[in-house]
Amino acid sequence: MARSSSDILLHLQTSDKSRAMLAGRHTVKSGCKSTDKPKEEARFARQEELDEESNATRFSSFLIGLKACALKKDLHQVTSIHTELRQSGLLQKDQYLGNTLVSVYAKCGALTKAREVLDGLPVRDAITWNALIAGYAQHGCGKEALGCFHRMRREGLSPNAVTYACTLKACGLTKDLHMGERIHDEIASQGLLEKAVVLRGALVDMYAKCAVLAKAQKVLDGLPVRNVITWNALIAGYAQNDYGKEALCCFHRMRREGLSPDAITYACTLKACGLLQDLHMGERIHDEIASQGLLERAVVLPGALVDMYAKCGALAKAQKVLDALSLRDVVSWNALIAGYAQHGCGKEALGCFHEMRREGLSPDAITYACTLKACGLMQDVDMGERIHYEIASQGLLEKAIVLGGALVDMYAKCGALSKAQKVIDGLSTRNVISWSALIAGYAQHGFGKEALGCFHQMRRDGLSPDAITYACTLKACGLTQDVDMGERIHEEIASQGLLEKAVVLGGSLIDMYAKCGALLKAQKVLDGLSSRNVVSWSALIAGYAQHGCGKEALGCFNQMRSEGFSPNEVSWSALIGGYAQQGLAEEALNCFRWMQQEGTSPNAITFASVLNACSHSGLLDEGQMLFDSMREKYGIIPDKEHYTCMVDLFGRARHFDKAMRVIEMMPSSDYPPIWSALLGACRKWENVELGRLAFERAIELDECNAAAYVLMSNIYAGAGMQEAAENIECMRIRNGARKQPGRSCWTDASGKVHRFVVGNSDHPQSRQIYLKLQELELKLSLQGYSPSLHWVSRNIPLDSKKALLCQHSEKLAIACAIINTPQRMEIRITKNMRVCGDCHVATSLISKIEKRKIVVKDANRLHVFEGGKCSCGDYQ
């Protein structure tokens, strides 16, 4: 608080120096009287007056200078004044100046300097400590603020209302509810809550930041007088903890009490509107803000408005708000970039990022995080890498924990999993978000084993999974058909009550059980859900469809409709995808037409499913027509997955020229799966030259792509180029590309899962299984079967190659099923990789020999073997 000149003089007179001066003056006056020298006395009196005036002027000058520095945040000038104060000796003699210097350093963010000044003062009081505690709290250093509070008390000083208010802020920052409650008790016992208005808002804010919203509400309800600050604290607390409805209720209640909202109230309420996607309420608040002219005056509001519109999906309105601003800041740009990214508009988000930079604004951690999300959506790994370089050069990765997860997520979505792994390995602090991003990436790209490895490593790091982690890990369990691990996660989820809280987990569990072939368990999960939705129904429909249970899939589809759920793109895509995996292209196409007749427009996922059906059945003309209609009729821009389907379609049909033209049409061919699809076709048709080109591009993009090495090795082996095949295998090992072992599973009537890998010998019935295989081998040879040795690319003796082929995981699983089930009973096997050509031929013949229907779901499609034929028509 500013002092008058008389206050300054009074203060100087009570300081040590002033007292010394007064004592000197008394001595001089006494001396003058005793010596009777009036002229000398007058001269000393005049000098004393001049000294007092000089010191008062210097004090006033320092004080004014420091306050100006605080307003301008001019740290350089503060340091200069500090030096002058130290040289003048005033700092040690005047506590008011010392307190001011501590406060100014703290306001400028120079907290270490503020602490040094405080430590050097001969006398400290509550005001001194308040300045430093406030500085730490204002700059987010809650732990340090609490440390100062405890030290102040150890020095025997009693906190005042300001001390308590700043310390409560620190409790909110550190989420230290216990300390906050102790301070609340102290305040109440001293009767301060009625005297100091500042404490009411501070208490509400502390409880809200600690997410104890019931207590925050109770404090507010108990106040005799409520003001905008206290209401703001509670509204902000509800909004920050995703309780949009409660935040809006507080806003309306505050208005009924006759209080006018300020900019903070509006900003928090707009956040609540975004959470609830209440566009109507958001627009009403926008009108109020505009009518009061607040948009240009309150820096917090433009970003809040853009964010609200973006969260409500009104991206055009969000853009319009931003475009109309005379001054745009990083916060408002961040809100728009985040909105575009959250709604899958990666191109627009990147456009905003570039526009923001052209305006001369520097991105912050939030900007980078949202832009990395956009890079992931666009699979623009080059742009993502440039941002990674910027982040690293600014040292932001260690400061902003959000960026670690954003980088991992971007690389994972771009399929650059080795880079995603490298990022997480290099983080000094890993959190659930970064681990979940990597687990999701591995699972999304079919690397179930690696995803589960990350899940276990995360737990070893002492981190607890959240709903997203569990959902991604369940996907990995489905990929690896690890139903035991899936069941353990199911138990964890149930014990934490997460199934009712996180809707995503119901569908994830159903999907996991379905992929593991445990369809009864999948059905049981759906039946047990208190709230079923289209997602959970779609997961079960897909499960039945993918396992060849068309009747059950259609039954689920109809039951879902009878319960009042309208099928959406996901449901239809599940049904179409199921037919596609079985090679039932006609049914898939009929479903596609039925869907449109019902009024549901296809989306990108639907097109991926129906193009996949055409690919698996060799329907070239239909596939081309559908692909062309995406852009022309439905306005859907084909993505990399659609191009991959087309390359697969033409490649399988041996139309390599058309497959290459599709790749040339792509905006960017830097996508490993598209080259793997071409490699798969080259393996089928033994096209060595094109296979070599596809292989080189695949490993250029990802040298750890083990599937590419395996396919190329098989191409060389099939062409009789054994040495070249061995060289590829050596390259794979040298580059650290880990080959995923083939795993097959059969689930018996009791629900027990029998798992097999090639050459498996640890099964309790191994002896009987291998005897059965020998018996089948003899019967197969009588049917004219001869092992296709080129499927083994290793340079080993022929007998060893034959033995390896005989011991493939799917053959072991089939033999196990035969010896454990009645004759002619259907057998269902799942495999984590594609069935090799030799096993496909052998299984067809086994179905004829054993007079059984054998259903094999591999990584690519569903094969239904019956009477010596496969549903795919040998169109693998």
Short mmCIF file of N, CA and C in Angstrom, two decimals, residues 356-497:
data_model
loop_
_atom_site.label_atom_id
_atom_site.label_comp_id
_atom_site.label_asym_id
_atom_site.label_seq_id
_atom_site.Cartn_x
_atom_site.Cartn_y
_atom_site.Cartn_z
N MET A 356 -1.15 -19.63 -37.07
CA MET A 356 -0.76 -19.06 -35.78
C MET A 356 0.72 -18.63 -35.82
N ARG A 357 1.55 -19.45 -36.40
CA ARG A 357 2.99 -19.14 -36.47
C ARG A 357 3.24 -17.96 -37.41
N ARG A 358 2.45 -17.89 -38.48
CA ARG A 358 2.60 -16.75 -39.40
C ARG A 358 2.25 -15.44 -38.72
N GLU A 359 1.40 -15.52 -37.67
CA GLU A 359 1.04 -14.31 -36.92
C GLU A 359 2.11 -13.94 -35.89
N GLY A 360 3.18 -14.73 -35.86
CA GLY A 360 4.29 -14.41 -34.96
C GLY A 360 4.16 -14.95 -33.56
N LEU A 361 3.20 -15.83 -33.34
CA LEU A 361 3.00 -16.40 -32.00
C LEU A 361 3.83 -17.68 -31.84
N SER A 362 4.39 -17.84 -30.66
CA SER A 362 5.18 -19.04 -30.37
C SER A 362 4.30 -20.10 -29.73
N PRO A 363 4.33 -21.32 -30.23
CA PRO A 363 3.52 -22.39 -29.63
C PRO A 363 3.96 -22.69 -28.20
N ASP A 364 3.03 -23.11 -27.37
CA ASP A 364 3.39 -23.62 -26.04
C ASP A 364 3.17 -25.13 -26.01
N ALA A 365 3.29 -25.72 -24.85
CA ALA A 365 3.17 -27.19 -24.73
C ALA A 365 1.81 -27.69 -25.21
N ILE A 366 0.74 -26.93 -24.89
CA ILE A 366 -0.61 -27.34 -25.30
C ILE A 366 -0.74 -27.31 -26.82
N THR A 367 -0.20 -26.24 -27.44
CA THR A 367 -0.22 -26.15 -28.91
C THR A 367 0.44 -27.37 -29.53
N TYR A 368 1.63 -27.67 -29.03
CA TYR A 368 2.38 -28.80 -29.58
C TYR A 368 1.62 -30.12 -29.39
N ALA A 369 1.04 -30.30 -28.20
CA ALA A 369 0.31 -31.55 -27.92
C ALA A 369 -0.86 -31.73 -28.88
N CYS A 370 -1.62 -30.66 -29.10
CA CYS A 370 -2.79 -30.74 -30.01
C CYS A 370 -2.36 -30.94 -31.45
N THR A 371 -1.26 -30.29 -31.83
CA THR A 371 -0.78 -30.40 -33.21
C THR A 371 -0.21 -31.80 -33.47
N LEU A 372 0.41 -32.38 -32.47
CA LEU A 372 0.90 -33.76 -32.60
C LEU A 372 -0.27 -34.72 -32.79
N LYS A 373 -1.38 -34.43 -32.12
CA LYS A 373 -2.58 -35.26 -32.31
C LYS A 373 -3.05 -35.17 -33.77
N ALA A 374 -2.99 -33.95 -34.32
CA ALA A 374 -3.37 -33.75 -35.72
C ALA A 374 -2.43 -34.51 -36.65
N CYS A 375 -1.14 -34.50 -36.35
CA CYS A 375 -0.16 -35.25 -37.15
C CYS A 375 -0.50 -36.74 -37.14
N GLY A 376 -0.90 -37.24 -35.98
CA GLY A 376 -1.30 -38.65 -35.87
C GLY A 376 -2.52 -38.95 -36.72
N LEU A 377 -3.49 -38.03 -36.68
CA LEU A 377 -4.70 -38.21 -37.50
C LEU A 377 -4.37 -38.26 -38.98
N MET A 378 -3.44 -37.38 -39.40
CA MET A 378 -3.06 -37.29 -40.80
C MET A 378 -1.96 -38.29 -41.17
N GLN A 379 -1.45 -38.98 -40.12
CA GLN A 379 -0.30 -39.89 -40.29
C GLN A 379 0.83 -39.15 -40.99
N ASP A 380 1.02 -37.90 -40.58
CA ASP A 380 2.07 -37.05 -41.13
C ASP A 380 3.28 -37.11 -40.21
N VAL A 381 4.05 -38.19 -40.36
CA VAL A 381 5.17 -38.42 -39.46
C VAL A 381 6.27 -37.38 -39.67
N ASP A 382 6.40 -36.83 -40.89
CA ASP A 382 7.44 -35.82 -41.14
C ASP A 382 7.18 -34.56 -40.32
N MET A 383 5.93 -34.09 -40.35
CA MET A 383 5.57 -32.92 -39.55
C MET A 383 5.71 -33.22 -38.06
N GLY A 384 5.32 -34.42 -37.68
CA GLY A 384 5.45 -34.84 -36.28
C GLY A 384 6.90 -34.82 -35.83
N GLU A 385 7.80 -35.26 -36.69
CA GLU A 385 9.23 -35.28 -36.34
C GLU A 385 9.78 -33.86 -36.22
N ARG A 386 9.30 -32.95 -37.09
CA ARG A 386 9.76 -31.56 -36.99
C ARG A 386 9.34 -30.94 -35.66
N ILE A 387 8.10 -31.25 -35.25
CA ILE A 387 7.63 -30.73 -33.95
C ILE A 387 8.43 -31.37 -32.81
N HIS A 388 8.72 -32.65 -32.94
CA HIS A 388 9.54 -33.34 -31.94
C HIS A 388 10.88 -32.63 -31.78
N TYR A 389 11.49 -32.26 -32.91
CA TYR A 389 12.78 -31.56 -32.88
C TYR A 389 12.66 -30.22 -32.15
N GLU A 390 11.57 -29.47 -32.45
CA GLU A 390 11.35 -28.17 -31.80
C GLU A 390 11.21 -28.35 -30.28
N ILE A 391 10.39 -29.33 -29.90
CA ILE A 391 10.15 -29.59 -28.48
C ILE A 391 11.46 -29.92 -27.76
N ALA A 392 12.26 -30.79 -28.39
CA ALA A 392 13.54 -31.20 -27.79
C ALA A 392 14.50 -30.03 -27.68
N SER A 393 14.56 -29.20 -28.73
CA SER A 393 15.50 -28.06 -28.73
C SER A 393 15.14 -27.03 -27.67
N GLN A 394 13.85 -26.97 -27.30
CA GLN A 394 13.41 -26.02 -26.26
C GLN A 394 13.41 -26.64 -24.86
N GLY A 395 13.77 -27.92 -24.79
CA GLY A 395 13.80 -28.60 -23.49
C GLY A 395 12.43 -28.78 -22.87
N LEU A 396 11.39 -28.80 -23.71
CA LEU A 396 10.01 -28.87 -23.20
C LEU A 396 9.60 -30.26 -22.75
N LEU A 397 10.27 -31.29 -23.26
CA LEU A 397 9.83 -32.66 -22.99
C LEU A 397 9.89 -32.99 -21.51
N GLU A 398 10.88 -32.44 -20.83
CA GLU A 398 11.01 -32.70 -19.39
C GLU A 398 10.11 -31.79 -18.56
N LYS A 399 9.81 -30.60 -19.11
CA LYS A 399 9.01 -29.63 -18.35
C LYS A 399 7.51 -29.92 -18.44
N ALA A 400 7.05 -30.33 -19.62
CA ALA A 400 5.60 -30.54 -19.85
C ALA A 400 5.34 -32.02 -20.06
N ILE A 401 4.83 -32.66 -19.03
CA ILE A 401 4.64 -34.12 -19.06
C ILE A 401 3.65 -34.55 -20.15
N VAL A 402 2.73 -33.64 -20.52
CA VAL A 402 1.72 -33.95 -21.54
C VAL A 402 2.36 -34.27 -22.89
N LEU A 403 3.55 -33.72 -23.15
CA LEU A 403 4.18 -33.88 -24.47
C LEU A 403 4.73 -35.28 -24.70
N GLY A 404 5.15 -35.94 -23.62
CA GLY A 404 5.66 -37.31 -23.76
C GLY A 404 4.58 -38.22 -24.33
N GLY A 405 3.39 -38.18 -23.74
CA GLY A 405 2.27 -39.00 -24.22
C GLY A 405 1.85 -38.61 -25.62
N ALA A 406 1.87 -37.28 -25.91
CA ALA A 406 1.45 -36.80 -27.24
C ALA A 406 2.41 -37.30 -28.32
N LEU A 407 3.71 -37.29 -28.04
CA LEU A 407 4.70 -37.78 -29.00
C LEU A 407 4.55 -39.28 -29.23
N VAL A 408 4.42 -40.02 -28.14
CA VAL A 408 4.24 -41.47 -28.25
C VAL A 408 3.00 -41.79 -29.09
N ASP A 409 1.92 -41.08 -28.79
CA ASP A 409 0.66 -41.30 -29.51
C ASP A 409 0.79 -40.99 -31.00
N MET A 410 1.48 -39.87 -31.32
CA MET A 410 1.66 -39.49 -32.72
C MET A 410 2.43 -40.55 -33.48
N TYR A 411 3.58 -40.97 -32.94
CA TYR A 411 4.40 -41.98 -33.62
C TYR A 411 3.63 -43.30 -33.76
N ALA A 412 2.90 -43.66 -32.70
CA ALA A 412 2.13 -44.92 -32.73
C ALA A 412 1.05 -44.87 -33.81
N LYS A 413 0.34 -43.75 -33.90
CA LYS A 413 -0.72 -43.62 -34.92
C LYS A 413 -0.15 -43.61 -36.34
N CYS A 414 1.09 -43.15 -36.47
CA CYS A 414 1.75 -43.13 -37.78
C CYS A 414 2.39 -44.48 -38.09
N GLY A 415 2.27 -45.43 -37.16
CA GLY A 415 2.84 -46.77 -37.38
C GLY A 415 4.32 -46.85 -37.11
N ALA A 416 4.93 -45.75 -36.62
CA ALA A 416 6.37 -45.75 -36.32
C ALA A 416 6.56 -46.20 -34.87
N LEU A 417 6.29 -47.47 -34.62
CA LEU A 417 6.25 -47.98 -33.24
C LEU A 417 7.62 -48.01 -32.59
N SER A 418 8.66 -48.25 -33.37
CA SER A 418 10.02 -48.26 -32.79
C SER A 418 10.37 -46.86 -32.28
N LYS A 419 9.92 -45.81 -33.01
CA LYS A 419 10.17 -44.43 -32.56
C LYS A 419 9.33 -44.10 -31.32
N ALA A 420 8.10 -44.60 -31.31
CA ALA A 420 7.24 -44.39 -30.13
C ALA A 420 7.87 -45.03 -28.90
N GLN A 421 8.41 -46.24 -29.08
CA GLN A 421 9.07 -46.94 -27.98
C GLN A 421 10.31 -46.18 -27.51
N LYS A 422 11.05 -45.64 -28.47
CA LYS A 422 12.27 -44.89 -28.14
C LYS A 422 11.93 -43.64 -27.33
N VAL A 423 10.84 -42.97 -27.68
CA VAL A 423 10.42 -41.77 -26.93
C VAL A 423 10.12 -42.14 -25.48
N ILE A 424 9.31 -43.19 -25.29
CA ILE A 424 8.91 -43.54 -23.92
C ILE A 424 10.11 -44.03 -23.11
N ASP A 425 11.03 -44.73 -23.77
CA ASP A 425 12.23 -45.20 -23.07
C ASP A 425 13.10 -44.04 -22.60
N GLY A 426 13.03 -42.91 -23.34
CA GLY A 426 13.86 -41.75 -23.01
C GLY A 426 13.23 -40.79 -22.02
N LEU A 427 11.97 -41.02 -21.65
CA LEU A 427 11.30 -40.11 -20.71
C LEU A 427 11.79 -40.35 -19.29
N SER A 428 12.11 -39.27 -18.57
CA SER A 428 12.54 -39.41 -17.17
C SER A 428 11.35 -39.77 -16.29
N THR A 429 10.18 -39.29 -16.69
CA THR A 429 8.95 -39.61 -15.96
C THR A 429 7.90 -40.12 -16.94
N ARG A 430 7.50 -41.36 -16.75
CA ARG A 430 6.44 -41.93 -17.59
C ARG A 430 5.15 -41.98 -16.77
N ASN A 431 4.05 -41.67 -17.41
CA ASN A 431 2.77 -41.72 -16.72
C ASN A 431 1.80 -42.65 -17.45
N VAL A 432 0.61 -42.77 -16.89
CA VAL A 432 -0.39 -43.68 -17.47
C VAL A 432 -0.75 -43.28 -18.90
N ILE A 433 -0.79 -41.98 -19.16
CA ILE A 433 -1.17 -41.50 -20.49
C ILE A 433 -0.16 -41.94 -21.54
N SER A 434 1.14 -41.77 -21.25
CA SER A 434 2.16 -42.15 -22.24
C SER A 434 2.19 -43.66 -22.45
N TRP A 435 2.05 -44.43 -21.36
CA TRP A 435 2.02 -45.90 -21.50
C TRP A 435 0.77 -46.34 -22.28
N SER A 436 -0.36 -45.73 -21.97
CA SER A 436 -1.61 -46.11 -22.67
C SER A 436 -1.50 -45.83 -24.17
N ALA A 437 -0.83 -44.71 -24.52
CA ALA A 437 -0.66 -44.37 -25.94
C ALA A 437 0.16 -45.45 -26.65
N LEU A 438 1.22 -45.93 -25.99
CA LEU A 438 2.07 -46.95 -26.61
C LEU A 438 1.35 -48.30 -26.68
N ILE A 439 0.66 -48.65 -25.61
CA ILE A 439 -0.12 -49.91 -25.60
C ILE A 439 -1.16 -49.87 -26.72
N ALA A 440 -1.84 -48.74 -26.85
CA ALA A 440 -2.85 -48.58 -27.91
C ALA A 440 -2.22 -48.71 -29.28
N GLY A 441 -1.04 -48.10 -29.45
CA GLY A 441 -0.34 -48.16 -30.74
C GLY A 441 0.01 -49.58 -31.13
N TYR A 442 0.60 -50.31 -30.20
CA TYR A 442 0.96 -51.71 -30.48
C TYR A 442 -0.30 -52.53 -30.79
N ALA A 443 -1.33 -52.35 -29.98
CA ALA A 443 -2.56 -53.12 -30.18
C ALA A 443 -3.21 -52.76 -31.52
N GLN A 444 -3.22 -51.47 -31.85
CA GLN A 444 -3.86 -51.01 -33.08
C GLN A 444 -3.19 -51.59 -34.32
N HIS A 445 -1.88 -51.84 -34.21
CA HIS A 445 -1.14 -52.35 -35.37
C HIS A 445 -0.90 -53.86 -35.28
N GLY A 446 -1.64 -54.51 -34.36
CA GLY A 446 -1.61 -55.98 -34.32
C GLY A 446 -0.48 -56.59 -33.52
N PHE A 447 0.26 -55.79 -32.74
CA PHE A 447 1.36 -56.31 -31.94
C PHE A 447 0.88 -56.55 -30.50
N GLY A 448 0.09 -57.60 -30.34
CA GLY A 448 -0.51 -57.87 -29.04
C GLY A 448 0.49 -58.20 -27.96
N LYS A 449 1.51 -58.99 -28.32
CA LYS A 449 2.52 -59.40 -27.34
C LYS A 449 3.26 -58.18 -26.79
N GLU A 450 3.65 -57.29 -27.69
CA GLU A 450 4.37 -56.07 -27.28
C GLU A 450 3.48 -55.18 -26.41
N ALA A 451 2.20 -55.11 -26.77
CA ALA A 451 1.25 -54.30 -25.98
C ALA A 451 1.15 -54.84 -24.55
N LEU A 452 1.06 -56.16 -24.43
CA LEU A 452 0.98 -56.77 -23.09
C LEU A 452 2.29 -56.57 -22.32
N GLY A 453 3.41 -56.62 -23.04
CA GLY A 453 4.70 -56.36 -22.39
C GLY A 453 4.75 -54.96 -21.80
N CYS A 454 4.23 -53.98 -22.54
CA CYS A 454 4.16 -52.60 -22.04
C CYS A 454 3.26 -52.50 -20.82
N PHE A 455 2.14 -53.20 -20.85
CA PHE A 455 1.21 -53.19 -19.72
C PHE A 455 1.90 -53.69 -18.45
N HIS A 456 2.64 -54.78 -18.58
CA HIS A 456 3.34 -55.33 -17.41
C HIS A 456 4.46 -54.39 -16.94
N GLN A 457 5.17 -53.77 -17.89
CA GLN A 457 6.24 -52.84 -17.53
C GLN A 457 5.67 -51.62 -16.81
N MET A 458 4.54 -51.15 -17.28
CA MET A 458 3.87 -50.01 -16.65
C MET A 458 3.53 -50.32 -15.19
N ARG A 459 3.07 -51.52 -14.96
CA ARG A 459 2.72 -51.91 -13.59
C ARG A 459 3.98 -52.06 -12.72
N ARG A 460 5.05 -52.54 -13.34
CA ARG A 460 6.31 -52.63 -12.59
C ARG A 460 6.82 -51.23 -12.21
N ASP A 461 6.45 -50.23 -13.01
CA ASP A 461 6.80 -48.83 -12.71
C ASP A 461 5.96 -48.26 -11.57
N GLY A 462 5.02 -49.06 -11.09
CA GLY A 462 4.18 -48.62 -9.97
C GLY A 462 2.98 -47.81 -10.36
N LEU A 463 2.62 -47.84 -11.65
CA LEU A 463 1.47 -47.06 -12.13
C LEU A 463 0.21 -47.92 -12.19
N SER A 464 -0.91 -47.32 -11.85
CA SER A 464 -2.19 -48.03 -11.89
C SER A 464 -2.90 -47.77 -13.20
N PRO A 465 -3.36 -48.80 -13.89
CA PRO A 465 -4.06 -48.60 -15.17
C PRO A 465 -5.36 -47.85 -14.98
N ASP A 466 -5.76 -47.10 -16.00
CA ASP A 466 -7.09 -46.49 -15.99
C ASP A 466 -7.95 -47.20 -17.03
N ALA A 467 -9.16 -46.71 -17.26
CA ALA A 467 -10.09 -47.38 -18.17
C ALA A 467 -9.52 -47.51 -19.58
N ILE A 468 -8.81 -46.46 -20.05
CA ILE A 468 -8.22 -46.49 -21.40
C ILE A 468 -7.15 -47.57 -21.48
N THR A 469 -6.30 -47.65 -20.45
CA THR A 469 -5.25 -48.68 -20.43
C THR A 469 -5.88 -50.06 -20.50
N TYR A 470 -6.90 -50.29 -19.68
CA TYR A 470 -7.56 -51.61 -19.67
C TYR A 470 -8.17 -51.92 -21.04
N ALA A 471 -8.81 -50.93 -21.65
CA ALA A 471 -9.46 -51.15 -22.96
C ALA A 471 -8.43 -51.55 -24.01
N CYS A 472 -7.29 -50.86 -24.03
CA CYS A 472 -6.24 -51.17 -25.02
C CYS A 472 -5.60 -52.52 -24.73
N THR A 473 -5.44 -52.86 -23.45
CA THR A 473 -4.83 -54.13 -23.08
C THR A 473 -5.76 -55.29 -23.40
N LEU A 474 -7.06 -55.07 -23.23
CA LEU A 474 -8.04 -56.11 -23.61
C LEU A 474 -7.98 -56.37 -25.11
N LYS A 475 -7.75 -55.33 -25.89
CA LYS A 475 -7.60 -55.49 -27.34
C LYS A 475 -6.38 -56.38 -27.62
N ALA A 476 -5.29 -56.13 -26.87
CA ALA A 476 -4.08 -56.95 -27.03
C ALA A 476 -4.34 -58.41 -26.65
N CYS A 477 -5.13 -58.62 -25.61
CA CYS A 477 -5.48 -59.99 -25.20
C CYS A 477 -6.25 -60.69 -26.32
N GLY A 478 -7.13 -59.94 -26.97
CA GLY A 478 -7.87 -60.50 -28.10
C GLY A 478 -6.96 -60.87 -29.25
N LEU A 479 -5.97 -60.01 -29.51
CA LEU A 479 -5.02 -60.27 -30.61
C LEU A 479 -4.19 -61.52 -30.35
N THR A 480 -3.75 -61.68 -29.09
CA THR A 480 -2.91 -62.84 -28.75
C THR A 480 -3.75 -64.04 -28.30
N GLN A 481 -5.07 -63.84 -28.26
CA GLN A 481 -6.01 -64.87 -27.80
C GLN A 481 -5.64 -65.37 -26.39
N ASP A 482 -5.19 -64.41 -25.58
CA ASP A 482 -4.80 -64.73 -24.20
C ASP A 482 -6.02 -64.50 -23.31
N VAL A 483 -6.92 -65.47 -23.31
CA VAL A 483 -8.17 -65.32 -22.56
C VAL A 483 -7.91 -65.32 -21.05
N ASP A 484 -6.85 -65.99 -20.59
CA ASP A 484 -6.53 -66.00 -19.16
C ASP A 484 -6.20 -64.59 -18.67
N MET A 485 -5.33 -63.92 -19.42
CA MET A 485 -4.97 -62.54 -19.07
C MET A 485 -6.21 -61.65 -19.15
N GLY A 486 -7.02 -61.87 -20.18
CA GLY A 486 -8.26 -61.10 -20.34
C GLY A 486 -9.19 -61.28 -19.15
N GLU A 487 -9.27 -62.50 -18.65
CA GLU A 487 -10.15 -62.77 -17.50
C GLU A 487 -9.62 -62.09 -16.24
N ARG A 488 -8.27 -62.08 -16.09
CA ARG A 488 -7.69 -61.41 -14.91
C ARG A 488 -8.00 -59.91 -14.95
N ILE A 489 -7.90 -59.32 -16.14
CA ILE A 489 -8.22 -57.90 -16.27
C ILE A 489 -9.71 -57.67 -16.00
N HIS A 490 -10.54 -58.60 -16.47
CA HIS A 490 -11.99 -58.53 -16.22
C HIS A 490 -12.24 -58.48 -14.70
N GLU A 491 -11.56 -59.33 -13.96
CA GLU A 491 -11.72 -59.36 -12.50
C GLU A 491 -11.29 -58.04 -11.86
N GLU A 492 -10.16 -57.47 -12.35
CA GLU A 492 -9.68 -56.18 -11.82
C GLU A 492 -10.71 -55.08 -12.07
N ILE A 493 -11.21 -55.06 -13.29
CA ILE A 493 -12.19 -54.04 -13.67
C ILE A 493 -13.44 -54.14 -12.79
N ALA A 494 -13.91 -55.39 -12.60
CA ALA A 494 -15.11 -55.62 -11.78
C ALA A 494 -14.88 -55.21 -10.33
N SER A 495 -13.68 -55.55 -9.78
CA SER A 495 -13.40 -55.24 -8.37
C SER A 495 -13.31 -53.75 -8.12
N GLN A 496 -12.95 -52.97 -9.16
CA GLN A 496 -12.85 -51.52 -9.03
C GLN A 496 -14.15 -50.80 -9.42
N GLY A 497 -15.14 -51.59 -9.82
CA GLY A 497 -16.42 -51.00 -10.21
C GLY A 497 -16.34 -50.16 -11.47
#
